[in-house]
mmCIF file of N, CA, C and O in Angstrom:
data_model
loop_
_atom_site.group_PDB
_atom_site.id
_atom_site.type_symbol
_atom_site.label_atom_id
_atom_site.label_comp_id
_atom_site.label_asym_id
_atom_site.label_seq_id
_atom_site.Cartn_x
_atom_site.Cartn_y
_atom_site.Cartn_z
ATOM 1 N N MET G 1 0.851 -1.171 0.000
ATOM 2 C CA MET G 1 0.000 0.000 0.000
ATOM 3 C C MET G 1 0.900 1.237 0.000
ATOM 4 O O MET G 1 1.933 1.251 0.654
ATOM 5 N N GLN G 2 0.474 2.254 -0.696
ATOM 6 C CA GLN G 2 1.294 3.456 -0.797
ATOM 7 C C GLN G 2 1.330 4.217 0.522
ATOM 8 O O GLN G 2 0.395 4.176 1.318
ATOM 9 N N LYS G 3 2.424 4.904 0.717
ATOM 10 C CA LYS G 3 2.629 5.656 1.962
ATOM 11 C C LYS G 3 1.566 6.733 2.163
ATOM 12 O O LYS G 3 1.143 6.983 3.286
ATOM 13 N N SER G 4 1.114 7.354 1.080
ATOM 14 C CA SER G 4 0.110 8.412 1.216
ATOM 15 C C SER G 4 -1.186 7.856 1.815
ATOM 16 O O SER G 4 -1.821 8.509 2.648
ATOM 17 N N LEU G 5 -1.556 6.652 1.418
ATOM 18 C CA LEU G 5 -2.761 6.034 1.990
ATOM 19 C C LEU G 5 -2.539 5.659 3.444
ATOM 20 O O LEU G 5 -3.426 5.836 4.280
ATOM 21 N N GLN G 6 -1.378 5.155 3.755
ATOM 22 C CA GLN G 6 -1.083 4.784 5.132
ATOM 23 C C GLN G 6 -1.143 5.999 6.053
ATOM 24 O O GLN G 6 -1.641 5.910 7.178
ATOM 25 N N ILE G 7 -0.675 7.126 5.571
ATOM 26 C CA ILE G 7 -0.729 8.357 6.358
ATOM 27 C C ILE G 7 -2.175 8.785 6.575
ATOM 28 O O ILE G 7 -2.559 9.189 7.676
ATOM 29 N N LYS G 8 -3.011 8.673 5.543
ATOM 30 C CA LYS G 8 -4.423 9.030 5.683
ATOM 31 C C LYS G 8 -5.107 8.140 6.710
ATOM 32 O O LYS G 8 -5.953 8.599 7.481
ATOM 33 N N PHE G 9 -4.751 6.867 6.747
ATOM 34 C CA PHE G 9 -5.361 5.955 7.714
ATOM 35 C C PHE G 9 -4.933 6.283 9.139
ATOM 36 O O PHE G 9 -5.728 6.183 10.070
ATOM 37 N N ARG G 10 -3.690 6.672 9.319
ATOM 38 C CA ARG G 10 -3.211 7.035 10.658
ATOM 39 C C ARG G 10 -3.834 8.329 11.156
ATOM 40 O O ARG G 10 -4.068 8.495 12.352
ATOM 41 N N GLU G 11 -4.118 9.253 10.237
ATOM 42 C CA GLU G 11 -4.654 10.561 10.635
ATOM 43 C C GLU G 11 -6.120 10.507 11.016
ATOM 44 O O GLU G 11 -6.573 11.297 11.828
ATOM 45 N N ASN G 12 -6.881 9.603 10.417
ATOM 46 C CA ASN G 12 -8.319 9.557 10.655
ATOM 47 C C ASN G 12 -8.694 8.229 11.317
ATOM 48 O O ASN G 12 -8.671 7.175 10.675
ATOM 49 N N PRO G 13 -9.074 8.247 12.596
ATOM 50 C CA PRO G 13 -9.394 6.996 13.292
ATOM 51 C C PRO G 13 -10.637 6.288 12.735
ATOM 52 O O PRO G 13 -10.708 5.061 12.794
ATOM 53 N N LYS G 14 -11.597 7.042 12.184
ATOM 54 C CA LYS G 14 -12.783 6.390 11.622
ATOM 55 C C LYS G 14 -12.431 5.570 10.396
ATOM 56 O O LYS G 14 -12.929 4.461 10.206
ATOM 57 N N ILE G 15 -11.558 6.123 9.553
ATOM 58 C CA ILE G 15 -11.135 5.389 8.363
ATOM 59 C C ILE G 15 -10.339 4.156 8.767
ATOM 60 O O ILE G 15 -10.542 3.062 8.229
ATOM 61 N N LYS G 16 -9.465 4.312 9.727
ATOM 62 C CA LYS G 16 -8.649 3.187 10.195
ATOM 63 C C LYS G 16 -9.524 2.093 10.792
ATOM 64 O O LYS G 16 -9.334 0.904 10.511
ATOM 65 N N ASN G 17 -10.504 2.475 11.576
ATOM 66 C CA ASN G 17 -11.407 1.506 12.187
ATOM 67 C C ASN G 17 -12.222 0.776 11.127
ATOM 68 O O ASN G 17 -12.391 -0.441 11.195
ATOM 69 N N TYR G 18 -12.716 1.511 10.150
ATOM 70 C CA TYR G 18 -13.504 0.885 9.084
ATOM 71 C C TYR G 18 -12.647 -0.099 8.290
ATOM 72 O O TYR G 18 -13.114 -1.177 7.928
ATOM 73 N N LEU G 19 -11.400 0.238 8.053
ATOM 74 C CA LEU G 19 -10.503 -0.647 7.328
ATOM 75 C C LEU G 19 -10.224 -1.906 8.136
ATOM 76 O O LEU G 19 -10.180 -3.004 7.574
ATOM 77 N N MET G 20 -10.076 -1.771 9.437
ATOM 78 C CA MET G 20 -9.839 -2.961 10.267
ATOM 79 C C MET G 20 -11.068 -3.877 10.292
ATOM 80 O O MET G 20 -10.943 -5.089 10.296
ATOM 81 N N LEU G 21 -12.257 -3.280 10.297
ATOM 82 C CA LEU G 21 -13.471 -4.084 10.329
ATOM 83 C C LEU G 21 -13.817 -4.690 8.972
ATOM 84 O O LEU G 21 -14.522 -5.692 8.907
ATOM 85 N N ASN G 22 -13.355 -4.082 7.901
ATOM 86 C CA ASN G 22 -13.623 -4.547 6.543
ATOM 87 C C ASN G 22 -12.303 -4.790 5.828
ATOM 88 O O ASN G 22 -11.902 -4.041 4.945
ATOM 89 N N SER G 23 -11.630 -5.852 6.213
ATOM 90 C CA SER G 23 -10.278 -6.109 5.720
ATOM 91 C C SER G 23 -10.230 -6.463 4.230
ATOM 92 O O SER G 23 -9.152 -6.473 3.643
ATOM 93 N N ASN G 24 -11.371 -6.721 3.617
ATOM 94 C CA ASN G 24 -11.369 -7.002 2.183
ATOM 95 C C ASN G 24 -10.898 -5.793 1.371
ATOM 96 O O ASN G 24 -10.468 -5.940 0.228
ATOM 97 N N TRP G 25 -10.934 -4.618 1.962
ATOM 98 C CA TRP G 25 -10.483 -3.404 1.276
ATOM 99 C C TRP G 25 -8.970 -3.349 1.130
ATOM 100 O O TRP G 25 -8.457 -2.652 0.256
ATOM 101 N N TYR G 26 -8.226 -4.073 1.962
ATOM 102 C CA TYR G 26 -6.771 -4.063 1.855
ATOM 103 C C TYR G 26 -6.324 -4.478 0.452
ATOM 104 O O TYR G 26 -5.456 -3.848 -0.144
ATOM 105 N N LYS G 27 -6.921 -5.526 -0.050
ATOM 106 C CA LYS G 27 -6.536 -6.025 -1.367
ATOM 107 C C LYS G 27 -6.825 -4.994 -2.453
ATOM 108 O O LYS G 27 -5.999 -4.739 -3.324
ATOM 109 N N GLN G 28 -8.001 -4.390 -2.383
ATOM 110 C CA GLN G 28 -8.375 -3.423 -3.410
ATOM 111 C C GLN G 28 -7.524 -2.154 -3.330
ATOM 112 O O GLN G 28 -7.160 -1.577 -4.351
ATOM 113 N N LEU G 29 -7.194 -1.730 -2.123
ATOM 114 C CA LEU G 29 -6.369 -0.529 -1.971
ATOM 115 C C LEU G 29 -4.913 -0.794 -2.351
ATOM 116 O O LEU G 29 -4.214 0.113 -2.799
ATOM 117 N N ASN G 30 -4.461 -2.016 -2.185
ATOM 118 C CA ASN G 30 -3.114 -2.372 -2.625
ATOM 119 C C ASN G 30 -3.012 -2.395 -4.138
ATOM 120 O O ASN G 30 -1.960 -2.113 -4.698
ATOM 121 N N ARG G 31 -4.090 -2.747 -4.800
ATOM 122 C CA ARG G 31 -4.075 -2.828 -6.258
ATOM 123 C C ARG G 31 -4.041 -1.457 -6.908
ATOM 124 O O ARG G 31 -3.347 -1.261 -7.900
ATOM 125 N N SER G 32 -4.814 -0.520 -6.376
ATOM 126 C CA SER G 32 -4.889 0.785 -7.018
ATOM 127 C C SER G 32 -5.277 1.851 -6.004
ATOM 128 O O SER G 32 -6.169 1.648 -5.181
ATOM 129 N N VAL G 33 -4.613 2.979 -6.096
ATOM 130 C CA VAL G 33 -4.903 4.110 -5.216
ATOM 131 C C VAL G 33 -6.255 4.724 -5.563
ATOM 132 O O VAL G 33 -6.919 5.309 -4.714
ATOM 133 N N THR G 34 -6.685 4.560 -6.796
ATOM 134 C CA THR G 34 -7.966 5.145 -7.215
ATOM 135 C C THR G 34 -9.149 4.519 -6.488
ATOM 136 O O THR G 34 -10.217 5.118 -6.439
ATOM 137 N N ASN G 35 -8.962 3.344 -5.926
ATOM 138 C CA ASN G 35 -10.035 2.709 -5.159
ATOM 139 C C ASN G 35 -10.278 3.403 -3.828
ATOM 140 O O ASN G 35 -11.263 3.127 -3.146
ATOM 141 N N TYR G 36 -9.405 4.314 -3.448
ATOM 142 C CA TYR G 36 -9.553 5.017 -2.169
ATOM 143 C C TYR G 36 -10.828 5.854 -2.139
ATOM 144 O O TYR G 36 -11.502 5.915 -1.106
ATOM 145 N N LYS G 37 -11.177 6.484 -3.244
ATOM 146 C CA LYS G 37 -12.401 7.303 -3.296
ATOM 147 C C LYS G 37 -13.626 6.430 -3.040
ATOM 148 O O LYS G 37 -14.542 6.833 -2.308
ATOM 149 N N VAL G 38 -13.659 5.252 -3.626
ATOM 150 C CA VAL G 38 -14.782 4.325 -3.415
ATOM 151 C C VAL G 38 -14.795 3.874 -1.958
ATOM 152 O O VAL G 38 -15.854 3.816 -1.321
ATOM 153 N N PHE G 39 -13.617 3.565 -1.438
ATOM 154 C CA PHE G 39 -13.499 3.155 -0.044
ATOM 155 C C PHE G 39 -14.011 4.245 0.894
ATOM 156 O O PHE G 39 -14.792 3.986 1.815
ATOM 157 N N GLU G 40 -13.587 5.478 0.636
ATOM 158 C CA GLU G 40 -13.979 6.598 1.490
ATOM 159 C C GLU G 40 -15.482 6.856 1.425
ATOM 160 O O GLU G 40 -16.123 7.084 2.454
ATOM 161 N N SER G 41 -16.067 6.801 0.241
ATOM 162 C CA SER G 41 -17.508 7.037 0.128
ATOM 163 C C SER G 41 -18.302 5.917 0.797
ATOM 164 O O SER G 41 -19.341 6.166 1.408
ATOM 165 N N THR G 42 -17.805 4.691 0.705
ATOM 166 C CA THR G 42 -18.466 3.571 1.374
ATOM 167 C C THR G 42 -18.401 3.731 2.888
ATOM 168 O O THR G 42 -19.379 3.487 3.596
ATOM 169 N N MET G 43 -17.242 4.166 3.385
ATOM 170 C CA MET G 43 -17.076 4.378 4.814
ATOM 171 C C MET G 43 -18.000 5.487 5.305
ATOM 172 O O MET G 43 -18.650 5.360 6.339
ATOM 173 N N LYS G 44 -18.078 6.585 4.557
ATOM 174 C CA LYS G 44 -18.946 7.693 4.944
ATOM 175 C C LYS G 44 -20.405 7.282 4.944
ATOM 176 O O LYS G 44 -21.179 7.711 5.804
ATOM 177 N N GLU G 45 -20.785 6.459 3.994
ATOM 178 C CA GLU G 45 -22.167 5.961 3.943
ATOM 179 C C GLU G 45 -22.455 5.063 5.135
ATOM 180 O O GLU G 45 -23.518 5.144 5.746
ATOM 181 N N GLN G 46 -21.513 4.206 5.489
ATOM 182 C CA GLN G 46 -21.672 3.281 6.612
ATOM 183 C C GLN G 46 -21.807 4.026 7.936
ATOM 184 O O GLN G 46 -22.667 3.719 8.753
ATOM 185 N N TYR G 47 -20.949 5.032 8.158
ATOM 186 C CA TYR G 47 -20.954 5.779 9.411
ATOM 187 C C TYR G 47 -21.886 6.982 9.389
ATOM 188 O O TYR G 47 -21.947 7.725 10.372
ATOM 189 N N LYS G 48 -22.574 7.181 8.281
ATOM 190 C CA LYS G 48 -23.529 8.279 8.121
ATOM 191 C C LYS G 48 -22.887 9.634 8.418
ATOM 192 O O LYS G 48 -23.385 10.415 9.230
ATOM 193 N N ILE G 49 -21.784 9.916 7.745
ATOM 194 C CA ILE G 49 -21.117 11.207 7.914
ATOM 195 C C ILE G 49 -21.053 11.970 6.596
ATOM 196 O O ILE G 49 -20.245 12.884 6.449
ATOM 197 N N ARG G 50 -21.937 11.612 5.673
ATOM 198 C CA ARG G 50 -22.016 12.369 4.425
ATOM 199 C C ARG G 50 -22.726 13.692 4.694
ATOM 200 O O ARG G 50 -23.395 13.872 5.713
ATOM 201 N N VAL G 51 -22.601 14.624 3.788
ATOM 202 C CA VAL G 51 -23.238 15.939 3.936
ATOM 203 C C VAL G 51 -24.757 15.779 3.988
ATOM 204 O O VAL G 51 -25.431 16.425 4.803
ATOM 205 N N THR G 52 -25.308 14.904 3.167
ATOM 206 C CA THR G 52 -26.758 14.711 3.161
ATOM 207 C C THR G 52 -27.253 14.144 4.489
ATOM 208 O O THR G 52 -28.341 14.492 4.944
ATOM 209 N N ASP G 53 -26.458 13.276 5.107
ATOM 210 C CA ASP G 53 -26.832 12.736 6.419
ATOM 211 C C ASP G 53 -26.829 13.829 7.478
ATOM 212 O O ASP G 53 -27.723 13.886 8.332
ATOM 213 N N LYS G 54 -25.830 14.700 7.429
ATOM 214 C CA LYS G 54 -25.744 15.793 8.395
ATOM 215 C C LYS G 54 -26.907 16.763 8.230
ATOM 216 O O LYS G 54 -27.488 17.224 9.217
ATOM 217 N N LEU G 55 -27.263 17.065 6.980
ATOM 218 C CA LEU G 55 -28.404 17.959 6.740
ATOM 219 C C LEU G 55 -29.702 17.320 7.206
ATOM 220 O O LEU G 55 -30.560 17.994 7.784
ATOM 221 N N GLY G 56 -29.852 16.043 6.965
ATOM 222 C CA GLY G 56 -31.046 15.339 7.412
ATOM 223 C C GLY G 56 -31.174 15.352 8.925
ATOM 224 O O GLY G 56 -32.265 15.560 9.467
ATOM 225 N N ASP G 57 -30.062 15.134 9.619
ATOM 226 C CA ASP G 57 -30.073 15.176 11.079
ATOM 227 C C ASP G 57 -30.411 16.572 11.591
ATOM 228 O O ASP G 57 -31.162 16.728 12.564
ATOM 229 N N ALA G 58 -29.869 17.590 10.934
ATOM 230 C CA ALA G 58 -30.159 18.970 11.348
ATOM 231 C C ALA G 58 -31.635 19.287 11.147
ATOM 232 O O ALA G 58 -32.269 19.913 12.005
ATOM 233 N N LEU G 59 -32.204 18.855 10.027
ATOM 234 C CA LEU G 59 -33.632 19.093 9.781
ATOM 235 C C LEU G 59 -34.498 18.354 10.790
ATOM 236 O O LEU G 59 -35.520 18.878 11.243
ATOM 237 N N ASP G 60 -34.099 17.143 11.152
ATOM 238 C CA ASP G 60 -34.843 16.394 12.165
ATOM 239 C C ASP G 60 -34.809 17.114 13.511
ATOM 240 O O ASP G 60 -35.817 17.178 14.225
ATOM 241 N N ASN G 61 -33.644 17.664 13.862
ATOM 242 C CA ASN G 61 -33.522 18.396 15.126
ATOM 243 C C ASN G 61 -34.371 19.664 15.117
ATOM 244 O O ASN G 61 -35.016 19.992 16.114
ATOM 245 N N ILE G 62 -34.379 20.371 14.004
ATOM 246 C CA ILE G 62 -35.200 21.577 13.892
ATOM 247 C C ILE G 62 -36.678 21.224 14.011
ATOM 248 O O ILE G 62 -37.435 21.916 14.691
ATOM 249 N N ASP G 63 -37.069 20.138 13.384
ATOM 250 C CA ASP G 63 -38.462 19.692 13.454
ATOM 251 C C ASP G 63 -38.840 19.307 14.888
ATOM 252 O O ASP G 63 -39.928 19.631 15.359
ATOM 253 N N LEU G 64 -37.946 18.645 15.588
ATOM 254 C CA LEU G 64 -38.196 18.265 16.976
ATOM 255 C C LEU G 64 -38.352 19.499 17.858
ATOM 256 O O LEU G 64 -39.282 19.580 18.675
ATOM 257 N N ILE G 65 -37.465 20.458 17.690
ATOM 258 C CA ILE G 65 -37.551 21.699 18.472
ATOM 259 C C ILE G 65 -38.852 22.433 18.158
ATOM 260 O O ILE G 65 -39.521 22.953 19.062
ATOM 261 N N ASN G 66 -39.221 22.468 16.892
ATOM 262 C CA ASN G 66 -40.463 23.118 16.482
ATOM 263 C C ASN G 66 -41.666 22.442 17.139
ATOM 264 O O ASN G 66 -42.584 23.122 17.627
ATOM 265 N N ASN G 67 -41.688 21.127 17.166
ATOM 266 C CA ASN G 67 -42.804 20.412 17.782
ATOM 267 C C ASN G 67 -42.866 20.662 19.295
ATOM 268 O O ASN G 67 -43.970 20.824 19.849
ATOM 269 N N VAL G 68 -41.721 20.708 19.945
ATOM 270 C CA VAL G 68 -41.700 20.980 21.384
ATOM 271 C C VAL G 68 -42.217 22.379 21.676
ATOM 272 O O VAL G 68 -43.017 22.593 22.597
ATOM 273 N N LEU G 69 -41.786 23.357 20.867
ATOM 274 C CA LEU G 69 -42.250 24.720 21.060
ATOM 275 C C LEU G 69 -43.757 24.852 20.791
ATOM 276 O O LEU G 69 -44.437 25.621 21.471
ATOM 277 N N ASN G 70 -44.268 24.111 19.828
ATOM 278 C CA ASN G 70 -45.715 24.131 19.552
ATOM 279 C C ASN G 70 -46.506 23.533 20.707
ATOM 280 O O ASN G 70 -47.600 24.000 21.012
ATOM 281 N N ILE G 71 -45.961 22.530 21.351
ATOM 282 C CA ILE G 71 -46.651 21.914 22.492
ATOM 283 C C ILE G 71 -46.643 22.858 23.679
ATOM 284 O O ILE G 71 -47.630 22.962 24.418
ATOM 285 N N ILE G 72 -45.548 23.566 23.882
ATOM 286 C CA ILE G 72 -45.447 24.496 25.025
ATOM 287 C C ILE G 72 -46.418 25.647 24.861
ATOM 288 O O ILE G 72 -47.045 26.094 25.825
ATOM 289 N N ASN G 73 -46.552 26.146 23.649
ATOM 290 C CA ASN G 73 -47.447 27.303 23.428
ATOM 291 C C ASN G 73 -48.825 26.828 23.385
ATOM 292 O O ASN G 73 -49.776 26.750 23.556
#
């Protein structure tokens, strides 16, 4: 595996943890660095840290606060 990928894994504990839990990615990442983008998007989808997930969570929180305020009034 290339040093640049190894450095990225050391810097981000979520990526490192996902790689340890899904060891089948080692083979694909050793074959080509371009597979890193697929790996990263899969990891973000699994841990729900994509931008769309964050926006969805924020909207849910706003809706919850709105409902609580409507009940109080």
